[in-house]
Tab-separated table of C-alpha atoms and ligand atoms in Angstrom:
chain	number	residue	atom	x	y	z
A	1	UNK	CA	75.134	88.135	215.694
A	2	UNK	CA	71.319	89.289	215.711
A	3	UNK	CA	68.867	87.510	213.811
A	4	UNK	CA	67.174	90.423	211.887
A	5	UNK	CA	65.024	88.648	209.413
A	6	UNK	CA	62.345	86.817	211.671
A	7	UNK	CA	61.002	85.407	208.369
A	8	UNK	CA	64.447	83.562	207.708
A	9	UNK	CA	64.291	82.664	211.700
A	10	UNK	CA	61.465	80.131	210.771
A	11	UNK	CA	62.287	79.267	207.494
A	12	UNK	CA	58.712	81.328	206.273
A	13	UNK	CA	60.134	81.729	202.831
A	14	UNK	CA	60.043	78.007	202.214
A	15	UNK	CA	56.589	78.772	202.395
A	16	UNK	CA	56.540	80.875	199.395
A	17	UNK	CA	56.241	80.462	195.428
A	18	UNK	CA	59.280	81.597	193.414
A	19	UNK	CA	57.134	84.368	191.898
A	20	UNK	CA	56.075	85.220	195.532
A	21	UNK	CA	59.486	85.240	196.572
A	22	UNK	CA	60.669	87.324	193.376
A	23	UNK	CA	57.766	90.002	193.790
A	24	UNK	CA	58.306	90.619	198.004
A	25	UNK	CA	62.461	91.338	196.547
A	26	UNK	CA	61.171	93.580	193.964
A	27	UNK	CA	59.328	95.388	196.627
A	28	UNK	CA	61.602	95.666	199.724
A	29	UNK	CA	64.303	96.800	197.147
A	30	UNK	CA	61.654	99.355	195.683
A	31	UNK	CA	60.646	100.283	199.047
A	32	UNK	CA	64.729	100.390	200.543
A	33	UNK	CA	65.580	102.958	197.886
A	34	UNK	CA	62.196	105.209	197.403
A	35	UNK	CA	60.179	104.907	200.398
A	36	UNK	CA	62.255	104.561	203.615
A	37	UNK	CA	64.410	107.639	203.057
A	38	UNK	CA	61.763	109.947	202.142
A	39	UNK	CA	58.380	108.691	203.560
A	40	UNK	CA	58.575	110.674	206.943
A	41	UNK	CA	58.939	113.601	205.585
A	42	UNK	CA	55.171	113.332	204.061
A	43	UNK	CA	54.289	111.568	207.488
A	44	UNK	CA	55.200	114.243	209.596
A	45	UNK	CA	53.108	116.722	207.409
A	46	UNK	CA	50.710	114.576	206.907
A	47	UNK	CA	50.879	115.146	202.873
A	48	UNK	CA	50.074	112.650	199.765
A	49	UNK	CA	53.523	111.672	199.256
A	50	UNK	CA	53.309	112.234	195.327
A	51	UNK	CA	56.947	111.692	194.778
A	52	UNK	CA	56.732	108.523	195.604
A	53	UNK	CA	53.758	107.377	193.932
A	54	UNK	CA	55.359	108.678	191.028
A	55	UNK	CA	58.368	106.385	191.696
A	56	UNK	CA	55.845	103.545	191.661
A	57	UNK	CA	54.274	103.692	188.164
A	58	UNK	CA	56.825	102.436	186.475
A	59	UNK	CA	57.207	99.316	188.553
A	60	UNK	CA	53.849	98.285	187.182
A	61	UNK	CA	53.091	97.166	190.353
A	62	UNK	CA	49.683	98.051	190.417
A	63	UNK	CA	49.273	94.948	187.478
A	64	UNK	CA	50.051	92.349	190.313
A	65	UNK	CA	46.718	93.144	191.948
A	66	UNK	CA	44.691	92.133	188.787
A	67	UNK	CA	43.640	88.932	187.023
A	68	UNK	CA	44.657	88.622	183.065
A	69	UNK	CA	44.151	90.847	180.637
A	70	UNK	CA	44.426	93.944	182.710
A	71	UNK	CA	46.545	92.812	185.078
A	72	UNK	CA	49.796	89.961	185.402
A	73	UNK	CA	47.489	87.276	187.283
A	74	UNK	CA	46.911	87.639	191.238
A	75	UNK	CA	46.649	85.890	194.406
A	76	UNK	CA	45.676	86.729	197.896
A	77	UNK	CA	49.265	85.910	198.803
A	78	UNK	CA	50.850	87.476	196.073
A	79	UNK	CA	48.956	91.300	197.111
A	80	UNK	CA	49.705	90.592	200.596
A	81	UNK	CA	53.228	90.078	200.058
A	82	UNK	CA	53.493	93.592	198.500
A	83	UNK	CA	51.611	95.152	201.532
A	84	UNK	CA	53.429	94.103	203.579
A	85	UNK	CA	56.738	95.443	202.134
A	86	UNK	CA	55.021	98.414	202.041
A	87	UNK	CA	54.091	98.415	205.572
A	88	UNK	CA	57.504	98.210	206.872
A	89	UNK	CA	58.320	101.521	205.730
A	90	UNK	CA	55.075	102.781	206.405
A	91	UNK	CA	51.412	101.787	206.977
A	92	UNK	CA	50.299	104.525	205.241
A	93	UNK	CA	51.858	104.190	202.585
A	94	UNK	CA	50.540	100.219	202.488
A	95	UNK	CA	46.949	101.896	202.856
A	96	UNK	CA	46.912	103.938	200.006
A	97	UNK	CA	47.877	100.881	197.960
A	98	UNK	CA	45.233	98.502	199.616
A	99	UNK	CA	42.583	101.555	199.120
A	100	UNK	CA	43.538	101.987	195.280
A	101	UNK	CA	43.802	98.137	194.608
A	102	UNK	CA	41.759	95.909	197.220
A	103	UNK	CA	39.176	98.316	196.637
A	104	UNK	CA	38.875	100.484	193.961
A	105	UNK	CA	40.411	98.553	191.374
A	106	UNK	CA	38.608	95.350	192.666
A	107	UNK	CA	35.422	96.818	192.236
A	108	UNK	CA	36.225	97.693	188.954
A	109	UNK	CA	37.311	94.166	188.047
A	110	UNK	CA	34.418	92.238	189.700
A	111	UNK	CA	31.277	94.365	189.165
A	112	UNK	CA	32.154	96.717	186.122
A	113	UNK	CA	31.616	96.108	182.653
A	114	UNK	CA	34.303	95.808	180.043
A	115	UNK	CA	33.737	99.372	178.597
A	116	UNK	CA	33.738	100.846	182.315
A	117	UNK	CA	36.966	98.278	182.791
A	118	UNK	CA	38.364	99.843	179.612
A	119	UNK	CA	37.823	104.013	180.782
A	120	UNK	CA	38.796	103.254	184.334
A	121	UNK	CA	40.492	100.392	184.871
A	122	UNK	CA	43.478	100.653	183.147
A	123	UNK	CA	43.800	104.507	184.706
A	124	UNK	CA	43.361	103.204	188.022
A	125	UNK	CA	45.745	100.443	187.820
A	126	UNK	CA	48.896	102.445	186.267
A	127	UNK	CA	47.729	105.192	188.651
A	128	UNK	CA	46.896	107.976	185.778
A	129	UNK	CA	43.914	107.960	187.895
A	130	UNK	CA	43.782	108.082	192.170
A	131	UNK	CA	40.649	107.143	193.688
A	132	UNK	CA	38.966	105.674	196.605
A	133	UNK	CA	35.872	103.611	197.894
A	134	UNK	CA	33.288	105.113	199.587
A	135	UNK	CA	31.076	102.768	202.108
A	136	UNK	CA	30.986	104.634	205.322
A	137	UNK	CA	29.261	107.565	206.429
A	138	UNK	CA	28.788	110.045	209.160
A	139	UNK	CA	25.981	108.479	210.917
A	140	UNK	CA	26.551	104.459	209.529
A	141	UNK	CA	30.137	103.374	210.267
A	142	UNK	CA	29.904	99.324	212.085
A	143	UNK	CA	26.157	99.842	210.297
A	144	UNK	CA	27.453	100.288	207.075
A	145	UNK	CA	24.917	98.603	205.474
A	146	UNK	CA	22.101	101.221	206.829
A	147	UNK	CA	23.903	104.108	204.433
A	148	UNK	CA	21.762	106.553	204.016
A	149	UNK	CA	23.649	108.125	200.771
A	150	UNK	CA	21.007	108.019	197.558
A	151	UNK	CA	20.460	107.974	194.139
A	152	UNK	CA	17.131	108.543	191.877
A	153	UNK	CA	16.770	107.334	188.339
A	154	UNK	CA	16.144	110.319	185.947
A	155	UNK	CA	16.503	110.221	182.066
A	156	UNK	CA	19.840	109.444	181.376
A	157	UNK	CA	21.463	108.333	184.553
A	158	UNK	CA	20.719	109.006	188.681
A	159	UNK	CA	20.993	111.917	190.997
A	160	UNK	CA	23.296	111.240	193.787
A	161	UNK	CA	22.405	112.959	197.273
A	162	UNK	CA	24.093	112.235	200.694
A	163	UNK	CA	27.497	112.282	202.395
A	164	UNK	CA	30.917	110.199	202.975
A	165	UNK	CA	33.511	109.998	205.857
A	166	UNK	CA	36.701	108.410	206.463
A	167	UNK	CA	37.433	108.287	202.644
A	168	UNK	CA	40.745	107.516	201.638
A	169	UNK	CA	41.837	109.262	198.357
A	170	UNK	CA	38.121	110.954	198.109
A	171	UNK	CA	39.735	113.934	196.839
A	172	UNK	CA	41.539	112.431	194.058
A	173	UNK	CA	39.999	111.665	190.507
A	174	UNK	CA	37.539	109.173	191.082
A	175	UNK	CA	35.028	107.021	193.689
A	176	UNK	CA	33.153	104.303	193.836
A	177	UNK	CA	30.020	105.299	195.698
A	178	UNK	CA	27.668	102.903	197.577
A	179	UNK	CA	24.356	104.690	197.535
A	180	UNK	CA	21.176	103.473	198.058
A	181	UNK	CA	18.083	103.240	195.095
A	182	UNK	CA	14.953	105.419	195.990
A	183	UNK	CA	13.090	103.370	194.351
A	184	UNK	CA	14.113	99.858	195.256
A	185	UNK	CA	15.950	100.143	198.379
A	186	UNK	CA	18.376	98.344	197.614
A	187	UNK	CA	22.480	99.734	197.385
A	188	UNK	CA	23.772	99.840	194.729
A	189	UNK	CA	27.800	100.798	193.187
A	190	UNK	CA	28.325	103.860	191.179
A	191	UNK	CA	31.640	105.143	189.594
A	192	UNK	CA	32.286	109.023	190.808
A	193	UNK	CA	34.597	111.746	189.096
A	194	UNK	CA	35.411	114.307	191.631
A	195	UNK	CA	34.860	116.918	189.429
A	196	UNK	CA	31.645	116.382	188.578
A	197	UNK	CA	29.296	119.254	189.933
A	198	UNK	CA	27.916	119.039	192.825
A	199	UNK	CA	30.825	116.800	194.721
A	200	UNK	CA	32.255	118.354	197.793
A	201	UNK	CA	35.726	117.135	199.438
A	202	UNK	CA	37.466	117.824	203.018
A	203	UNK	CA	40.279	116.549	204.330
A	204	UNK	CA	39.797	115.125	207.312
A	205	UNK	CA	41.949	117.121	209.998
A	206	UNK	CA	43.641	116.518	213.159
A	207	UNK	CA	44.627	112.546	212.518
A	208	UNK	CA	47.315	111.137	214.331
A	209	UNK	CA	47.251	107.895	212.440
A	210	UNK	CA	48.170	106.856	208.400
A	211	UNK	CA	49.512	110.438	208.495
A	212	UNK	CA	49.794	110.289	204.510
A	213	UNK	CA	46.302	109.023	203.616
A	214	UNK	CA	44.506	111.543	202.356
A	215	UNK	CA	40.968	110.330	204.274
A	216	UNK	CA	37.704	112.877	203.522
A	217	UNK	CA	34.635	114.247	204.564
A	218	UNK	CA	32.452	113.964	201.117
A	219	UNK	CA	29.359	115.806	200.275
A	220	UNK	CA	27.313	114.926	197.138
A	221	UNK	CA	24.879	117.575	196.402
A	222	UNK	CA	22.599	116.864	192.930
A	223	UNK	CA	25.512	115.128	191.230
A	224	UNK	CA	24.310	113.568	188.024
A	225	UNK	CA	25.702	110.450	187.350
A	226	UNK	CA	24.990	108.920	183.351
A	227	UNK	CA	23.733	105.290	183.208
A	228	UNK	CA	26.948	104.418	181.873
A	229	UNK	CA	29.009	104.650	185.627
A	230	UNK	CA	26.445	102.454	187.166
A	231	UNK	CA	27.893	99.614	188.436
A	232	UNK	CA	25.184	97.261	187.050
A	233	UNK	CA	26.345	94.171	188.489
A	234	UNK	CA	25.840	94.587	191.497
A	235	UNK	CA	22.236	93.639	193.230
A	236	UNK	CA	22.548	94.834	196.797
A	237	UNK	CA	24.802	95.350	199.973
A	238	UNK	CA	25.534	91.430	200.238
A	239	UNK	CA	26.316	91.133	195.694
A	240	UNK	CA	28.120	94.666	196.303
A	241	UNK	CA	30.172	96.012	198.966
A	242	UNK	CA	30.212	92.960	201.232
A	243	UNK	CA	31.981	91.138	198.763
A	244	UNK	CA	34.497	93.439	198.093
A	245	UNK	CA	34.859	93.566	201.247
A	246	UNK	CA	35.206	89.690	201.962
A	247	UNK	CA	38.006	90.016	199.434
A	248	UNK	CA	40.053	92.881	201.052
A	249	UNK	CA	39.699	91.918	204.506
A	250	UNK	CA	41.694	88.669	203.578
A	251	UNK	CA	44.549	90.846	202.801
A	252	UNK	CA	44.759	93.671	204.615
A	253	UNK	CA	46.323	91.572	207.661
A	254	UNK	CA	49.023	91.633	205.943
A	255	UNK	CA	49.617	95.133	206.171
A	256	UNK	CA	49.587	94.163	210.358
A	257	UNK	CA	52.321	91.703	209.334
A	258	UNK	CA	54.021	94.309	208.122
A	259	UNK	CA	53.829	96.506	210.857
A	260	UNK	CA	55.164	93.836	213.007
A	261	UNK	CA	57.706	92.879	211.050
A	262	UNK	CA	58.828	97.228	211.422
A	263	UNK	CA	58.692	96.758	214.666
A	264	UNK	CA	60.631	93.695	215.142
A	265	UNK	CA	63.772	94.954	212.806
A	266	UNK	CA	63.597	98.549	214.527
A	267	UNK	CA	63.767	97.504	217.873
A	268	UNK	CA	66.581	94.322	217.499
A	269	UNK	CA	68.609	97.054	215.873
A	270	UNK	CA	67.818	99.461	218.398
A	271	UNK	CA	68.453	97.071	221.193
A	272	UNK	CA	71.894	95.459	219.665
A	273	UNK	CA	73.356	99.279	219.030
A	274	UNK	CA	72.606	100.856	222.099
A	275	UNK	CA	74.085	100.740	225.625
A	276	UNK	CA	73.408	101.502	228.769
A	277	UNK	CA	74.948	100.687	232.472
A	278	UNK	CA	77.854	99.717	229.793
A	279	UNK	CA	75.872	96.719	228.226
A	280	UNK	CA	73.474	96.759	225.070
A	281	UNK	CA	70.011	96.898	225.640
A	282	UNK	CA	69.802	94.044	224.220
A	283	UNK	CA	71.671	92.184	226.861
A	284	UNK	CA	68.787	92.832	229.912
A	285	UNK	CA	66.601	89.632	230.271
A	286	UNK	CA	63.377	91.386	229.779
A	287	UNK	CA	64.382	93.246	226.360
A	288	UNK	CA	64.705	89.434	225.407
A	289	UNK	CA	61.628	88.519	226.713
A	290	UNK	CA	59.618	91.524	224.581
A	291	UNK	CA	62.102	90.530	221.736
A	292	UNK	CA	61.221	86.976	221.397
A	293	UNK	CA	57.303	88.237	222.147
A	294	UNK	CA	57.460	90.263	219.276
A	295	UNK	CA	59.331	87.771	217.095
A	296	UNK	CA	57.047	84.852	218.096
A	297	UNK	CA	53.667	87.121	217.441
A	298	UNK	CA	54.956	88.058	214.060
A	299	UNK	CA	55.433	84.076	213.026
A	300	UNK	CA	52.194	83.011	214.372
A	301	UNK	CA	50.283	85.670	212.469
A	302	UNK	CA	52.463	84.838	209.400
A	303	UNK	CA	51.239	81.496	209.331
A	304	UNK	CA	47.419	82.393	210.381
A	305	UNK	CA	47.040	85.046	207.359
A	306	UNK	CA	48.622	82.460	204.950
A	307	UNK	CA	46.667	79.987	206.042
A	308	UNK	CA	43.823	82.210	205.050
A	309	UNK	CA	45.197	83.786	201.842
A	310	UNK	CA	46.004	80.187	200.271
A	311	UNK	CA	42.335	79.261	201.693
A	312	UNK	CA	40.635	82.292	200.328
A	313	UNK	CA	42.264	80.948	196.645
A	314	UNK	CA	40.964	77.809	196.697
A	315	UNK	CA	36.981	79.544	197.943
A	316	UNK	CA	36.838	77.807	201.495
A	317	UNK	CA	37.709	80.960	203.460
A	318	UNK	CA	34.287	81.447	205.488
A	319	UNK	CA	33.326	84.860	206.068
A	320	UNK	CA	34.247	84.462	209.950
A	321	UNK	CA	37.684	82.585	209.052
A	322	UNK	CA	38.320	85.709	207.542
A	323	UNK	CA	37.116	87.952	210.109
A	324	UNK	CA	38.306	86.405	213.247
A	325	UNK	CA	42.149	86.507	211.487
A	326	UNK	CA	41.607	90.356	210.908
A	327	UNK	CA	40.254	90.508	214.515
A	328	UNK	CA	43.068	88.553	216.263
A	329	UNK	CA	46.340	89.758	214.002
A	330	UNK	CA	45.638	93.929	214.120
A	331	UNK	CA	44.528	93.473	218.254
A	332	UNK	CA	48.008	91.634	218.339
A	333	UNK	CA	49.520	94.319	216.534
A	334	UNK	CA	48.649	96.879	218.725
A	335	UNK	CA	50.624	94.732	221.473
A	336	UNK	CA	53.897	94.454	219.282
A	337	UNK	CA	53.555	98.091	218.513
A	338	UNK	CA	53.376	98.849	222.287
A	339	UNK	CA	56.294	96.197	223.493
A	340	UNK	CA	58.642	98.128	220.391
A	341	UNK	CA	57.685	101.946	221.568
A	342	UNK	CA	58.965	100.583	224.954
A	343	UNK	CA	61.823	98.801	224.248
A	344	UNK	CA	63.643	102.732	222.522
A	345	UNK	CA	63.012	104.503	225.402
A	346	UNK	CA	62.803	108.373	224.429
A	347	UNK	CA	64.144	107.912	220.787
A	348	UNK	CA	60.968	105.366	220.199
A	349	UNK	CA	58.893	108.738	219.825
A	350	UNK	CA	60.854	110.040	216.997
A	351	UNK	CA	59.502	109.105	213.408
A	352	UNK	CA	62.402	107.794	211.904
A	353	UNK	CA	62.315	105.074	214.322
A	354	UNK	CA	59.213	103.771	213.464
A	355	UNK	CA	57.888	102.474	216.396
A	356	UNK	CA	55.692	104.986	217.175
A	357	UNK	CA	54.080	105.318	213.922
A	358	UNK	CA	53.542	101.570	214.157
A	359	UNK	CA	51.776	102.463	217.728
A	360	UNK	CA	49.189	104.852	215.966
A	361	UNK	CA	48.776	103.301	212.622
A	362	UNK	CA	47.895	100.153	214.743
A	363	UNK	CA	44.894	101.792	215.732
A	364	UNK	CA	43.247	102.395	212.523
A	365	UNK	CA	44.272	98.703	211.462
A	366	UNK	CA	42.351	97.647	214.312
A	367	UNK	CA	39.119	100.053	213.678
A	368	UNK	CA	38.763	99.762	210.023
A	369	UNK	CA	38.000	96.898	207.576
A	370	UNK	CA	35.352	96.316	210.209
A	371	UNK	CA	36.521	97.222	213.912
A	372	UNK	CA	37.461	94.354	216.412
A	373	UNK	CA	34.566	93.861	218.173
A	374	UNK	CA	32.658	93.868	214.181
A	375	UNK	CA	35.028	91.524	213.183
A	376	UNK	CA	34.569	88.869	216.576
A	377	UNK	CA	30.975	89.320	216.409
A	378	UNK	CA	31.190	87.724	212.719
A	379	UNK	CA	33.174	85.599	213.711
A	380	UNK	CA	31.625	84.193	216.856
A	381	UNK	CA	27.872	84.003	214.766
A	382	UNK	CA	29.449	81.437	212.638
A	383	UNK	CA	31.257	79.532	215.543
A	384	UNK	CA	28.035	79.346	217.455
A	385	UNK	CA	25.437	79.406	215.216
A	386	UNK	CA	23.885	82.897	216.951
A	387	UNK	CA	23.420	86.198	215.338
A	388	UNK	CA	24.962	88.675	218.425
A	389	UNK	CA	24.275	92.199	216.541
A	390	UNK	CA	22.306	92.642	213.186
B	401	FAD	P1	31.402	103.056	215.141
B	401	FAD	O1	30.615	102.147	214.257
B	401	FAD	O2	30.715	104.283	215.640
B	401	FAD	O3	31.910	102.196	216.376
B	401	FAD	C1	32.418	102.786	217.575
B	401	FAD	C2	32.734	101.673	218.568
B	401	FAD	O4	31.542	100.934	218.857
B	401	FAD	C3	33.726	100.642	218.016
B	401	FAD	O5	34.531	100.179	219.077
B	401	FAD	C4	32.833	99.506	217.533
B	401	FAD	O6	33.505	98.254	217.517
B	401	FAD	C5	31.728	99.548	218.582
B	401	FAD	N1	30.467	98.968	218.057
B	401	FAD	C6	29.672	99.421	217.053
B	401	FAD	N2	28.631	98.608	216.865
B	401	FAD	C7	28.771	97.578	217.770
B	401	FAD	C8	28.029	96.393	218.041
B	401	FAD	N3	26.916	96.063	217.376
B	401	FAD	N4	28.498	95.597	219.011
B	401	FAD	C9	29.618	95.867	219.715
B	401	FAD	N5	30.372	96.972	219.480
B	401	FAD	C10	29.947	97.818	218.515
B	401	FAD	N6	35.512	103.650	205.142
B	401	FAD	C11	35.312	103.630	203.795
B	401	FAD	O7	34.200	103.397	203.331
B	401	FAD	N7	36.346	103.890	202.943
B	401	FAD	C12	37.603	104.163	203.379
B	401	FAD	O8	38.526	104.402	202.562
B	401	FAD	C13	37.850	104.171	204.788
B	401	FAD	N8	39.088	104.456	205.274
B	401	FAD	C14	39.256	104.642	206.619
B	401	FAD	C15	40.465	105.137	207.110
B	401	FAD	C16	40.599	105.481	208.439
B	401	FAD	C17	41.864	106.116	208.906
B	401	FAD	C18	39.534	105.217	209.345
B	401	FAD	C19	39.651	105.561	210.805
B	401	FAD	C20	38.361	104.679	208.882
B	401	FAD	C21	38.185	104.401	207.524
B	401	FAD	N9	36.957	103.952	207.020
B	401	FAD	C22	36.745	103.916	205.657
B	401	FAD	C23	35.831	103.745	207.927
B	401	FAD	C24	35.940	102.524	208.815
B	401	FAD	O9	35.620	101.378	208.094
B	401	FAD	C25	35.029	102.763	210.030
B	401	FAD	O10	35.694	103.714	210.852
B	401	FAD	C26	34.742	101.507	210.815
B	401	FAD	O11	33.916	100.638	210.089
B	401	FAD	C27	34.097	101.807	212.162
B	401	FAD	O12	33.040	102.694	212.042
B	401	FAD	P2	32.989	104.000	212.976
B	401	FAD	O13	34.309	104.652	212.962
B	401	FAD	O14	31.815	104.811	212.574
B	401	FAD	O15	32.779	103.448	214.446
């Protein structure tokens, strides 16, 4: 009898709250009936799924990422939890909901102002409004914090001038843009509409990774943007963007665990089913070997990015705690992505099986949120005291 639930295997749900535990059931069963049978079909042409989305307003489930009064109270653990569900359908899919809430909506919570909360906010969170968050650019991706994107007071509000790339959802409804002040240097946040004049949107063609994330090329030409969408909390790139993302980076691991997690269920399955030389697949020493590999790598990162989570609630997550767990879970992820796609042989390249989106999408987990080598560098400044890049 195979053990297909390696989170049962170590008794991880002990490790949960019942309204942890109540949410990831929610999910799975949300994600069992409205994602897994229809997701590919968006994957494979790389297309919004909007169906789906759809299927998710209802659920509310956007309300879990907030604190009280828009949302029903959060935790690190609590928005991982969902990712990860997500994630075991599809990455993807897991990425539009970390770019929408860890992002977008986070911004909105921590830096806007009750009237902005009010306009945006509440559209964001029960998705009458899509948007994205727009950091990187063309020629400042690792140096994010050199963006070159601008504004310039004038009566009334700023002129924004410059570009972004690698946007998730930047053709949607709305933005948060990081832009720089002419006249203090410093960056500062700025709520978007995409249909303001003067903003410019391309999909971003030819990627063979997060298939449905709609990720853009953005130019702003002249937009005007009224005093009012200024994001006037915020004081620079460290009181800005750095702290939105010391918040997300704690949970998008998850989304890793969820890939692993995939993996691990597609391949026992695969393995226990399937025969060959008159045995199952499963029965050949080294399947077991990359079985238990897999299994193990998915526990141990369990416990690391909970670890982290329940640290990051209680404030004594360090900035390099939190990168060198983004670091080490997505490089492992790659690995379990690669040990899966071996294990199905010819059928591991179909998309229905999952592995070998879980090969690809491990790629992008790995470059973004701050790439590996980003991430260690972080990391290994706090651990030794000494600054290795800028
Ligand atoms: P580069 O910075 O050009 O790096 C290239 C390589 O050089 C990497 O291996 C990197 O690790 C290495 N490198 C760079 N500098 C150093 C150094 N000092 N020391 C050692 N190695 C170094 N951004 C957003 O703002 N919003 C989004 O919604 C968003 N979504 C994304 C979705 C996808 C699918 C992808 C691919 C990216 C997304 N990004 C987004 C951007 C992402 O954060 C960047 O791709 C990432 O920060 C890396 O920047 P880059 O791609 O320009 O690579």
């Amino acid at each position: 009898k195979a053990q297909i639930d390696p989170m049962e295997y170590l008794s991880l749900y002990d490790l949960l709250t019942p309204e942890e535990l109540e949410v990831r059931k929610a999910v799975e069963a949300f994600v069992a009936k409205e994602v897994t049978p229809k997701i590919n079909d968006y994957v494979e042409a790389a297309q919004f799924p909007t169906e789906i989305v759809n299927a998710v307003k209802p659920l509310k489930l956007f309300h879990h990422f907030l604190n009280k009064p828009y949302g029903h109270g959060t935790s690190y653990t609590k928005q991982g939890i969902i990712l990860m569900e997500a994630a075991r359908a599809d990455a993807g899919f897991a990425t539009f909901i970390a770019v929408q809430n860890l992002l977008l909506n986070y911004t909105l919570e921590k830096f806007g102002s009750e009237a902005q909360k009010q306009k945006y906010l509440t559209r964001t969170r029960d998705i009458e409004y899509i948007g994205g968050w727009g950091l990187t650019e063309k020629g400042y991706g690792s140096d994010a914090s050199s963006l070159t994107s601008n504004v310039k007071k004038v009566q009334g509000g700023y002129i924004l001038n410059g570009d972004k790339r690698w946007i998730g959802n930047g053709n949607k409804d709305v933005l948060i843009v990081w832009a720089r002040n002419l006249d203090t240097n410093k960056v500062e946040g700025f709520i978007v509409e995409t249909k303001w004049p003067g903003y410019h949107a391309e999909v971003i063609q030819g990627k063979l990774a997060l298939r449905i994330v709609q990720n853009c090329q953005i130019t702003f030409t002249n937009i005007f943007i009224p005093d009012e969408n200024k994001l006037e909390s915020v004081t620079d790139f460290q009181n800005g963007p750095n702290q939105v993302l010391m918040h997300s980076r704690v949970i998008v691991p998850w989304i890793a665990l969820g890939v692993m997690r995939g993996v691990y269920e597609h391949s026992l399955k695969w393995t226990t089913t399937r025969k060959q030389f008159g045995k199952y697949l499963a029965s050949f020493q080294l399947q077991q070997e990359r079985l238990v590999r897999i299994l193990s790598t998915f526990q141990a990162s369990f416990l690391m990015v909970l670890r982290l989570s329940r640290l990051a609630a209680e404030g004594k997550a360090t900035i390099g705690m939190i990168s060198s767990v983004k670091a080490w879970v997505t490089d492992k992820t790659r690995e379990v992505a690669r040990l899966g796609r071996e294990m199905l042989g010819g059928d591991g390249i179909i998309s229905d099986n999952y592995v070998i989106k879980a090969l690809t999408d491990a790629e992008v987990l790995y470059t973004y949120e701050g790439t590996y080598d980003i991430n260690s560098l972080v990391a290994g400044r706090e651990i030794t005291g000494i600054g290795a890049f800028k």
